[in-house]
Coordinates of C-alpha atoms and ligand atoms in Angstrom, one line a residue:
X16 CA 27.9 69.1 158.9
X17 CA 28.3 72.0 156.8
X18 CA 31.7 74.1 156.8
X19 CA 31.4 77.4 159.0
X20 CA 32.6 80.5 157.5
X21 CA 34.7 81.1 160.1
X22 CA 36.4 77.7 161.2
X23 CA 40.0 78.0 162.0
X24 CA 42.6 77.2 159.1
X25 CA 46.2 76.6 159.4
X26 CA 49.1 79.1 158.1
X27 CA 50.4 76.7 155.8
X28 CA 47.3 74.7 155.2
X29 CA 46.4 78.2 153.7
X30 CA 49.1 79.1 151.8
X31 CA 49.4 75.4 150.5
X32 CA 53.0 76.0 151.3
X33 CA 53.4 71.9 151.2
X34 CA 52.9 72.2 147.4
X35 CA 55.1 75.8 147.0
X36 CA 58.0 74.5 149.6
X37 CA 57.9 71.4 147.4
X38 CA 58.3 72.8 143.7
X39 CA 62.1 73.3 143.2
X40 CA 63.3 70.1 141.8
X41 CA 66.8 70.7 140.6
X42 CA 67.8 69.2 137.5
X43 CA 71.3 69.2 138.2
X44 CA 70.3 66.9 141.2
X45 CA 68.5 64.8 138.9
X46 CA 71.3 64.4 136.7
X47 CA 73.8 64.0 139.7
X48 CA 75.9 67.1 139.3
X49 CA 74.1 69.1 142.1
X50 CA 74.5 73.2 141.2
X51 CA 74.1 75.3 144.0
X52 CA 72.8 78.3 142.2
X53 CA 70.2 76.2 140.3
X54 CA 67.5 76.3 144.0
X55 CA 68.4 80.7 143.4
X56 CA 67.5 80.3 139.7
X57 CA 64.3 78.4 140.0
X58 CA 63.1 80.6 143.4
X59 CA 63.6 83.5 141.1
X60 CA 61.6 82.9 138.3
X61 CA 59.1 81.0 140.6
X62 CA 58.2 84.8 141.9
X63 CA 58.5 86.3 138.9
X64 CA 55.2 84.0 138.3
X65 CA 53.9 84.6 141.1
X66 CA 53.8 88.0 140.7
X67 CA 53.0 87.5 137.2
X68 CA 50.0 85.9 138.4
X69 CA 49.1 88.9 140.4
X70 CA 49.1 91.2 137.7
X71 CA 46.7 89.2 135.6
X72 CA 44.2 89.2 138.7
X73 CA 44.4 93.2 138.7
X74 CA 44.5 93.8 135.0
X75 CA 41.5 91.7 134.0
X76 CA 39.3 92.9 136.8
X77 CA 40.0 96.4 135.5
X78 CA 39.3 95.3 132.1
X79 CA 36.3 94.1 133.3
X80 CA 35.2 97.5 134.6
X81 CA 36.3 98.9 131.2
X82 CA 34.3 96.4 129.3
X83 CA 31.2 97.9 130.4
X84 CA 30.3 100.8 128.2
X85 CA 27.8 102.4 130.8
X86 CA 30.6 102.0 133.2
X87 CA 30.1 103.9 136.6
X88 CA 32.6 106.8 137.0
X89 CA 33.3 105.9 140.3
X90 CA 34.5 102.7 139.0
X91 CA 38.3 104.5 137.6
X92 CA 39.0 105.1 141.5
X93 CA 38.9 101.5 142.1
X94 CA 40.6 101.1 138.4
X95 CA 43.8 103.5 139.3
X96 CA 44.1 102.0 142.6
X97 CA 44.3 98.7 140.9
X98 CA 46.8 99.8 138.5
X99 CA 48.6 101.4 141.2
X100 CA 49.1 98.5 143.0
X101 CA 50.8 97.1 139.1
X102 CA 53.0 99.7 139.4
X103 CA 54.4 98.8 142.6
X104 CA 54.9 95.3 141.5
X105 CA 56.8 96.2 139.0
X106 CA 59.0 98.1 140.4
X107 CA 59.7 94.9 142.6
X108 CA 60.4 93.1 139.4
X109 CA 62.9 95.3 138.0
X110 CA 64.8 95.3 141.3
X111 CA 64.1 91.6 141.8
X112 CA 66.6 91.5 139.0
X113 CA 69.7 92.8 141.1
X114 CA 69.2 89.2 142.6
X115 CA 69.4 86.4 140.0
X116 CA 72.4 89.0 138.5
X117 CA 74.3 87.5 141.8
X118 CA 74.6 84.1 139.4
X119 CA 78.0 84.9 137.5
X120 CA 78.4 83.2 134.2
X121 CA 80.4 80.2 135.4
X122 CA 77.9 79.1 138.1
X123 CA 75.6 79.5 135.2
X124 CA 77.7 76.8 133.1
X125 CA 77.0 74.2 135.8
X126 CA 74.0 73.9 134.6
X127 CA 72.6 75.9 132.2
X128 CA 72.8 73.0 129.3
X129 CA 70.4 71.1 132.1
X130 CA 67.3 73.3 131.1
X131 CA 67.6 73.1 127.3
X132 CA 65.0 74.2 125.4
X133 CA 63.5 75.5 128.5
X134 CA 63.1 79.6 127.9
X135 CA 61.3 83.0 128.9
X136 CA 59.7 82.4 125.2
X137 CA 57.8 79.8 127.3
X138 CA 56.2 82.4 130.1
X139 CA 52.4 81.9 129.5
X140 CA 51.8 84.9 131.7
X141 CA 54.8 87.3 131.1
X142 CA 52.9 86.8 127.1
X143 CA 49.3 87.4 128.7
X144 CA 49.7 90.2 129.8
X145 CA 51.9 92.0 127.3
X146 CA 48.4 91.0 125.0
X147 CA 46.2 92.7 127.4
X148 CA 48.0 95.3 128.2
X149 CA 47.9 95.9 123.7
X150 CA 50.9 94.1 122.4
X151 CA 49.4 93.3 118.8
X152 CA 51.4 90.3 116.7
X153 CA 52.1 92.7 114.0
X154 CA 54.2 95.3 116.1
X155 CA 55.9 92.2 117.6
X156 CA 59.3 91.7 117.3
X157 CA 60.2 87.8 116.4
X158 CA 63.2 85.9 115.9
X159 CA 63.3 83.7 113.3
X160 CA 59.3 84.7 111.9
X161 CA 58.5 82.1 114.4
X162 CA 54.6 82.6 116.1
X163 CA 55.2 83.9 120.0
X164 CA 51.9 81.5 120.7
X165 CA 54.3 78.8 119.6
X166 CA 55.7 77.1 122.4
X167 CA 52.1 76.9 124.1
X168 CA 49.4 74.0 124.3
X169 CA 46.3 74.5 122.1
X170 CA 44.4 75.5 124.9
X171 CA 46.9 78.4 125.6
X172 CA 47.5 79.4 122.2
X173 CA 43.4 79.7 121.1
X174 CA 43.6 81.8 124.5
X175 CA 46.1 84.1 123.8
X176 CA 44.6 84.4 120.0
X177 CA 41.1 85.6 121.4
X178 CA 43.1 88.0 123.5
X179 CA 44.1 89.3 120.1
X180 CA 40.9 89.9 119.1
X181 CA 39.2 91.3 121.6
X182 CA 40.1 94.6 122.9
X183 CA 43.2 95.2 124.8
X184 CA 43.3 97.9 127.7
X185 CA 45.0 100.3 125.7
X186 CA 41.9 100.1 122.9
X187 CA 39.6 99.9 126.0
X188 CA 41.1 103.3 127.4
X189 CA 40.9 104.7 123.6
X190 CA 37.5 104.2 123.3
X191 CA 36.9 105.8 126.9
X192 CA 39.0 109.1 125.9
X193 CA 36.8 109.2 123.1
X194 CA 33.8 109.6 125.2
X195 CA 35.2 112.3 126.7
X196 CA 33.0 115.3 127.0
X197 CA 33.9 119.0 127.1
X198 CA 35.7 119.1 123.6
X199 CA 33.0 121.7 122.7
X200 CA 31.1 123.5 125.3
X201 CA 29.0 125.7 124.0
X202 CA 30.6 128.5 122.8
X203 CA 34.1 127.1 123.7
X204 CA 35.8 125.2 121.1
X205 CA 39.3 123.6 123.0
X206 CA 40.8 122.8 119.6
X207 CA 40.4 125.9 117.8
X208 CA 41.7 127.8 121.0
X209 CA 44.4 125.6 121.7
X210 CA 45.9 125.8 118.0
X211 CA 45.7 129.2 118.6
X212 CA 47.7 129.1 121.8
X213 CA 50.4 127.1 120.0
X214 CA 51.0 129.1 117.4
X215 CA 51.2 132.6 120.0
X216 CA 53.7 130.1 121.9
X217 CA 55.8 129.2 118.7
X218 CA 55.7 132.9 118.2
X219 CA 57.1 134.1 121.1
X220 CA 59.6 131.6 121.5
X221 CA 60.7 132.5 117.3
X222 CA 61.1 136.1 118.4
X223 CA 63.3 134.9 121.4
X224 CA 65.4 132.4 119.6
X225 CA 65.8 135.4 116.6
X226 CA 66.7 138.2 119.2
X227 CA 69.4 136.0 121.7
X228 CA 73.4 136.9 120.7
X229 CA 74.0 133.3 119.5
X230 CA 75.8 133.3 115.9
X231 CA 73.2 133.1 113.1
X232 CA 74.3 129.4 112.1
X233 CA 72.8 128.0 115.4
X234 CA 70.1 130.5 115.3
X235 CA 69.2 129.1 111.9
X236 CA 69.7 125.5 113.4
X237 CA 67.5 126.2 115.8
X238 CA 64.5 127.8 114.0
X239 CA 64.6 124.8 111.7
X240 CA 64.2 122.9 115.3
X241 CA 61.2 124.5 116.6
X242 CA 59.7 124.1 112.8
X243 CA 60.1 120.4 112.9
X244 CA 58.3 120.5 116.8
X245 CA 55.7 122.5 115.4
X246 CA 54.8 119.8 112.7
X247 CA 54.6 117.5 115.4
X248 CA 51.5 119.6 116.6
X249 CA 50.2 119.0 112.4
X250 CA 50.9 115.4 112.9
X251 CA 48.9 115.1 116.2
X252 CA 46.2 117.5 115.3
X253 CA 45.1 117.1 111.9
X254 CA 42.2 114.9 111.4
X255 CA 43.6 113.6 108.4
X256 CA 47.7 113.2 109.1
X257 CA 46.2 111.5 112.5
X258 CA 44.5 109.3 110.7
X259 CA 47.8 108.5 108.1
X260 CA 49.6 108.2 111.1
X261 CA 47.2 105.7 112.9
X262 CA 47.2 103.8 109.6
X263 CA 50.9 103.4 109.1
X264 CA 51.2 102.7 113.0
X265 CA 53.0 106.0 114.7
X266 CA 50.2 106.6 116.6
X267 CA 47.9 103.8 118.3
X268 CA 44.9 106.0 119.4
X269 CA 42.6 107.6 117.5
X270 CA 42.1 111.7 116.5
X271 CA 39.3 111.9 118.5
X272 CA 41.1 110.0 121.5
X273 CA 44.2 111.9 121.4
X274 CA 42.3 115.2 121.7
X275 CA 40.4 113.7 125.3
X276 CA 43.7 112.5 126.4
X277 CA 45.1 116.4 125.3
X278 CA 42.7 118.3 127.3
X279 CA 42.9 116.0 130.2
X280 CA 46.8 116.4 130.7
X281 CA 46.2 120.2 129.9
X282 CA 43.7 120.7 132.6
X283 CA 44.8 118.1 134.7
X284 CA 44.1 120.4 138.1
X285 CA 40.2 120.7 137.6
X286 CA 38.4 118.2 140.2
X287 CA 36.6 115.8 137.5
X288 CA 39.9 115.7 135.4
X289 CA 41.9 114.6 138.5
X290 CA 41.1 111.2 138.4
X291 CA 41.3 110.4 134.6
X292 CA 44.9 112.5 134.7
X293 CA 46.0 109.6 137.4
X294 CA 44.5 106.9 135.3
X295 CA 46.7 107.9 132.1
X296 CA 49.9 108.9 134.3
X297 CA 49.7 105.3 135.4
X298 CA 49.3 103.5 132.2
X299 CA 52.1 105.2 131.5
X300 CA 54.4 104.4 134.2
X301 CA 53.0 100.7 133.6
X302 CA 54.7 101.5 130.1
X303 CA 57.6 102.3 131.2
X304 CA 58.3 99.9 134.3
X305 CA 57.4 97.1 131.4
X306 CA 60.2 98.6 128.7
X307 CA 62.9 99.2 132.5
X308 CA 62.1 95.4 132.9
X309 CA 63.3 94.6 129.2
X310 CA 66.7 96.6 129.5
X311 CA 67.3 95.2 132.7
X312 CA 66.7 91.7 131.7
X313 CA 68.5 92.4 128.6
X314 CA 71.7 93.7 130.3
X315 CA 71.3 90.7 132.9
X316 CA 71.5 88.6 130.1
X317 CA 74.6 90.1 128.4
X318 CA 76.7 89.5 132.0
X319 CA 75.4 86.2 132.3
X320 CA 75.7 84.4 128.6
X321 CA 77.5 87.4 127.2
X322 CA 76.6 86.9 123.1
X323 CA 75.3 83.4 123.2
X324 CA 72.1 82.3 122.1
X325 CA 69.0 81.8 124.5
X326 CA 68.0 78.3 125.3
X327 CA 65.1 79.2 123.4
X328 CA 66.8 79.8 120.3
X329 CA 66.4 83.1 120.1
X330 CA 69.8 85.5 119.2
X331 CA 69.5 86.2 122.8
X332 CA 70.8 90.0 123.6
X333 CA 69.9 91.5 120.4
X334 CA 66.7 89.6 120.0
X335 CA 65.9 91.2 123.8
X336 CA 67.4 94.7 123.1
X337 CA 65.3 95.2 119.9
X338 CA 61.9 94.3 122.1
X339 CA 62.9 96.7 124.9
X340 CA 63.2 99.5 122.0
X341 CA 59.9 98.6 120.2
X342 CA 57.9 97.1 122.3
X343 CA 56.1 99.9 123.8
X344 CA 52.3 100.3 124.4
X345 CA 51.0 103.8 125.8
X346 CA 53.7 106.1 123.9
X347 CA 50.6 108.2 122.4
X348 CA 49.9 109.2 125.9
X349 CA 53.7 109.5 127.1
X350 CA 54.5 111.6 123.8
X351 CA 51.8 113.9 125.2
X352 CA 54.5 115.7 127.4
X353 CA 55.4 117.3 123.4
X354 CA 51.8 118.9 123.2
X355 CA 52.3 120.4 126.6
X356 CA 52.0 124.4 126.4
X357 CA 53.0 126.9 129.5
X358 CA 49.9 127.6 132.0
X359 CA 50.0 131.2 130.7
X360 CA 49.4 129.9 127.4
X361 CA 46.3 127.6 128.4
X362 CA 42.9 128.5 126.5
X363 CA 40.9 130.0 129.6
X364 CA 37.9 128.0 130.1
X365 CA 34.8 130.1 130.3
X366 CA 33.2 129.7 133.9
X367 CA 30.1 127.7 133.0
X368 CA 32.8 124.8 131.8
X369 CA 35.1 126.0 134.3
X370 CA 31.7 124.5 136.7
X371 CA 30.9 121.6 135.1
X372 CA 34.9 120.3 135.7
X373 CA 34.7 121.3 139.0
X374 CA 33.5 119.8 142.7
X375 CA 30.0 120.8 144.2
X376 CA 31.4 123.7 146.1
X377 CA 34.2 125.0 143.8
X378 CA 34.2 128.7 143.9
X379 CA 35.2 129.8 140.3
X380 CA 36.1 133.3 141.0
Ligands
HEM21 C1 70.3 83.8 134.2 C2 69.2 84.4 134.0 C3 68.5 84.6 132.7 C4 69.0 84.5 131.5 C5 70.4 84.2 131.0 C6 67.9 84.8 130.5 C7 68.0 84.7 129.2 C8 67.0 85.0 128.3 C9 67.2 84.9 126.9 C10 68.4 84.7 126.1 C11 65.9 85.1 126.3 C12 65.5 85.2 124.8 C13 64.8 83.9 124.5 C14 65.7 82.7 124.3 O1 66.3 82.6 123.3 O2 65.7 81.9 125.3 C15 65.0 85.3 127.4 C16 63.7 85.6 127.3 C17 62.9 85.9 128.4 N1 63.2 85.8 129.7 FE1 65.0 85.4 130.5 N2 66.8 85.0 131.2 C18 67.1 84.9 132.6 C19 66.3 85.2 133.6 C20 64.9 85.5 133.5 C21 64.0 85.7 134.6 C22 64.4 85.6 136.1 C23 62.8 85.9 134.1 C24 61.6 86.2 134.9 C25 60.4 85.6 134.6 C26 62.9 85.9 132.6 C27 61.9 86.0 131.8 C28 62.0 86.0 130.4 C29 61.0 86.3 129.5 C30 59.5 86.7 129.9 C31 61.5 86.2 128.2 C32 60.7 86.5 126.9 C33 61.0 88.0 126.5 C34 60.5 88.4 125.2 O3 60.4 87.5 124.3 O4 60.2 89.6 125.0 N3 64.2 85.6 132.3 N4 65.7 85.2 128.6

C-alpha cells in the first residue's frame, strides 16, 4: 500500500522531537559532578545550530537564483524576501546572547574544563556561511597561522575549500551590479553628470565653510576635511585608483559594480530601482547583524572567562575582537552612504530614462 499524501502524522513524530528532546548529554553528569548550567549551555548553542542551519537553507537557494546568469528579475523578490527572513534571524541571535550571558563565570568553572578542546572554531555552519556569504581565507583573521578548515573531517574541509572557489554571494551580487543597465542612456551619461554634481556640492559647501564666523584655524581644519572626503570620490571613481584599490583589497567590488550599486542607492525611488535598493540595503544589514553578533559574543566572552584563552586555543577576547573589526563583507555597499549627494544635487534624468525606470503607468510629468 502506497503512503497517501495526506495521511495523518504525529506532532512529535514530525518534529523527531525523540531524537532533539534526547541530545543534551551532560558531561559533567558523565563525569559525576552534575552542573546545572551545563543543560543552559548546550540548549543554547543547540539553537544557535539550528538556526544556523536555517540560514544555510535560505542563502544557498538564493545563490542558486543568482547562479543563473539569465536569471528572471522577478526572481530578487523572492531573493530579498529570503534574505529578509536572515535578517530577522539574526537579530534573534544577537539577543539570544542576553541568555547564555545569565551563566556567570563561576558556574562556568563547574565545568568548563569538561568540554576541552571543544570550541566555536569547531562550528561547521557558523564557517559555511561566513564562506558564502564572501569571507575569503586571505582577509581572515587566524590565531596561530593555523587553517580555519582545520578542525573539520576531510569531507567538510574539501567542502568548505570549493566554497572558496566558487563564487560567494557577495561576487555573485558583483557581477549582477555589473549588469546593470542605464549607466549610459543615450545622450545621458550618469558618471559624467554625477562628477559634475560633486564638484557644484563641494563648491557650495567650500564657500559655506570659508564664509561661517568660526576662527580661521578650524576653518583651515576643516577645508583640509572636505579635501580628504573629496578624494574619497577619486578613490571610488577613477577607473584606475578603483582598480589599485580592488588590488590591494579596500574595495571588494569592481569599478564597473560600484557605479550600478551608485546609481541604484541614488535613485533608489524609481519603480525598477526599488527592488535592487532593498536587495543591497539588506546585504547590508546581513553585514552588520554578522559583525553585532561578533561584539556581542566577544563581550560575552570577556564576562564569562575574562582574558583566558578559548578552549580552542585561540587568545580568546582579542582573537574575537580583531574578527568583529575586520571581518566584514559588504562594506563597498555600506560605504556608499559617503557617495551620497543632496536630492537637489541629483543629475536629472532625461524623461525617456526617467520611463524606462518607471512602472507601466508612471506619469513623468
Ligand atoms: C560561555 C559561553 C561562550 C564562551 C565563553 C565562548 C568563548 C569563545 C572563545 C574563547 C572563542 C575563540 C575560539 C577558542 O579559542 O575557543 C569562541 C569562538 C566561537 N564561538 Fe564562542 N563562546 C561561548 C558561547 C558561544 C555560543 C552560544 C555560540 C553560538 C554558536 C558560540 C559560537 C562561536 C563561534 C562560531 C566561534 C568562532 C568565531 C570565529 O572564529 O570568528 N560561542 N568562543
Amino acid at each position: 500500500m502506497s503512503k497517501s499524501e495526506f495521511a495523518s502524522v504525529h506532532y512529535s513524530k514530525y518534529l523527531q522531537l525523540d531524537k532533539i528532546l534526547n541530545a543534551q548529554d551532560l558531561r559533567s553528569v558523565e563525569v559525576g559532578k552534575p552542573a546545572h548550567d551545563e543543560m543552559l549551555f548546550i540548549i543554547v548553542h543547540q539553537a544557535y545550530e539550528l538556526w544556523f542551519k536555517q540560514l544555510g537553507h535560505e542563502l544557498e537557494s538564493v545563490m542558486d537564483m543568482y547562479r543563473d546568469l539569465d536569471m528572471d528579475e522577478k526572481e530578487v523578490f523572492v531573493a530579498v524576501n529570503r534574505l529578509k527572513r536572515c535578517v530577522e534571524i539574526m537579530k534573534l541571535l544577537v539577543d539570544q546572547v542576553r541568555i547564555i550571558e545569565t551563566l556567570t563565570p563561576l558556574d562556568f568553572l563547574d565545568f568548563r574544563n569538561y568540554l576541552l578542546p571543544a570550541s566555536g572554531f569547531q562550528s561547521f555552519q557558523f564557517r559555511k556561511f561566513e564562506v558564502m556569504l564572501g569571507l575569503k581565507v586571505a582577509k581572515r583573521t587566524t590565531y596561530a597561522n593555523k587553517d580555519y578548515r582545520g578542525p573539520f573531517t576531510k569531507e567538510q574541509y574539501e567542502e568548505l575549500t570549493n566554497l572558496e572557489n566558487s563564487d560567494s554571494l557577495l561576487q555573485q551580487v558583483e557581477q549582477w551590479l555589473e549588469r546593470i543597465p542605464f549607466l549610459e542612456f543615450k545622450e545621458f551619461d550618469f558618471l559624467s553628470d554625477y562628477k559634475k554634481s560633486i564638484d557644484h556640492m563641494y563648491e557650495e559647501e567650500e564657500k559655506a565653510i570659508k564664509s561661517t564666523n568660526i576662527d580661521e584655524k578650524h576653518k583651515k581644519f576643516r577645508l583640509e576635511m572636505l579635501k580628504a572626503n573629496q578624494s574619497y570620490f577619486d578613490h571610488v571613481l577613477d577607473e584606475s585608483k578603483h582598480n589599485e584599490a580592488v588590488e590591494n583589497g579596500k574595495s571588494k567590488i569592481s569599478y564597473k559594480a560600484t557605479l550600478g550599486a551608485l546609481l541604484i542607492n541614488l535613485y533608489r525611488e524609481e519603480p525598477i530601482l526599488q527592488l535592487p535598493y532593498q536587495l543591497l540595503a539588506t546585504l547590508v544589514e546581513i553585514d552588520e547583524l554578522l559583525t553585532s553578533w561578533r561584539q556581542r559574543h566577544v563581550q560575552m566572552v570577556m564576562k564569562t572567562i575574562g582574558m583566558k584563552m578559548g578552549t580552542g586555543g585561540s587568545s580568546g577576547h582579542s582573537y574575537l575582537k580583531k574578527t568583529a573589526d575586520s571581518h566584514g563583507i559588504f562594506s563597498d555597499l555600506s560605504n556608499m552612504a559617503t557617495l551620497m549627494i543632496p536630492r537637489s544635487e541629483l543629475p536629472k534624468l532625461p524623461d525617456d530614462l526617467k520611463k524606462e525606470l518607471g512602472f507601466y503607468f508612471t506619469n513623468i510629468n
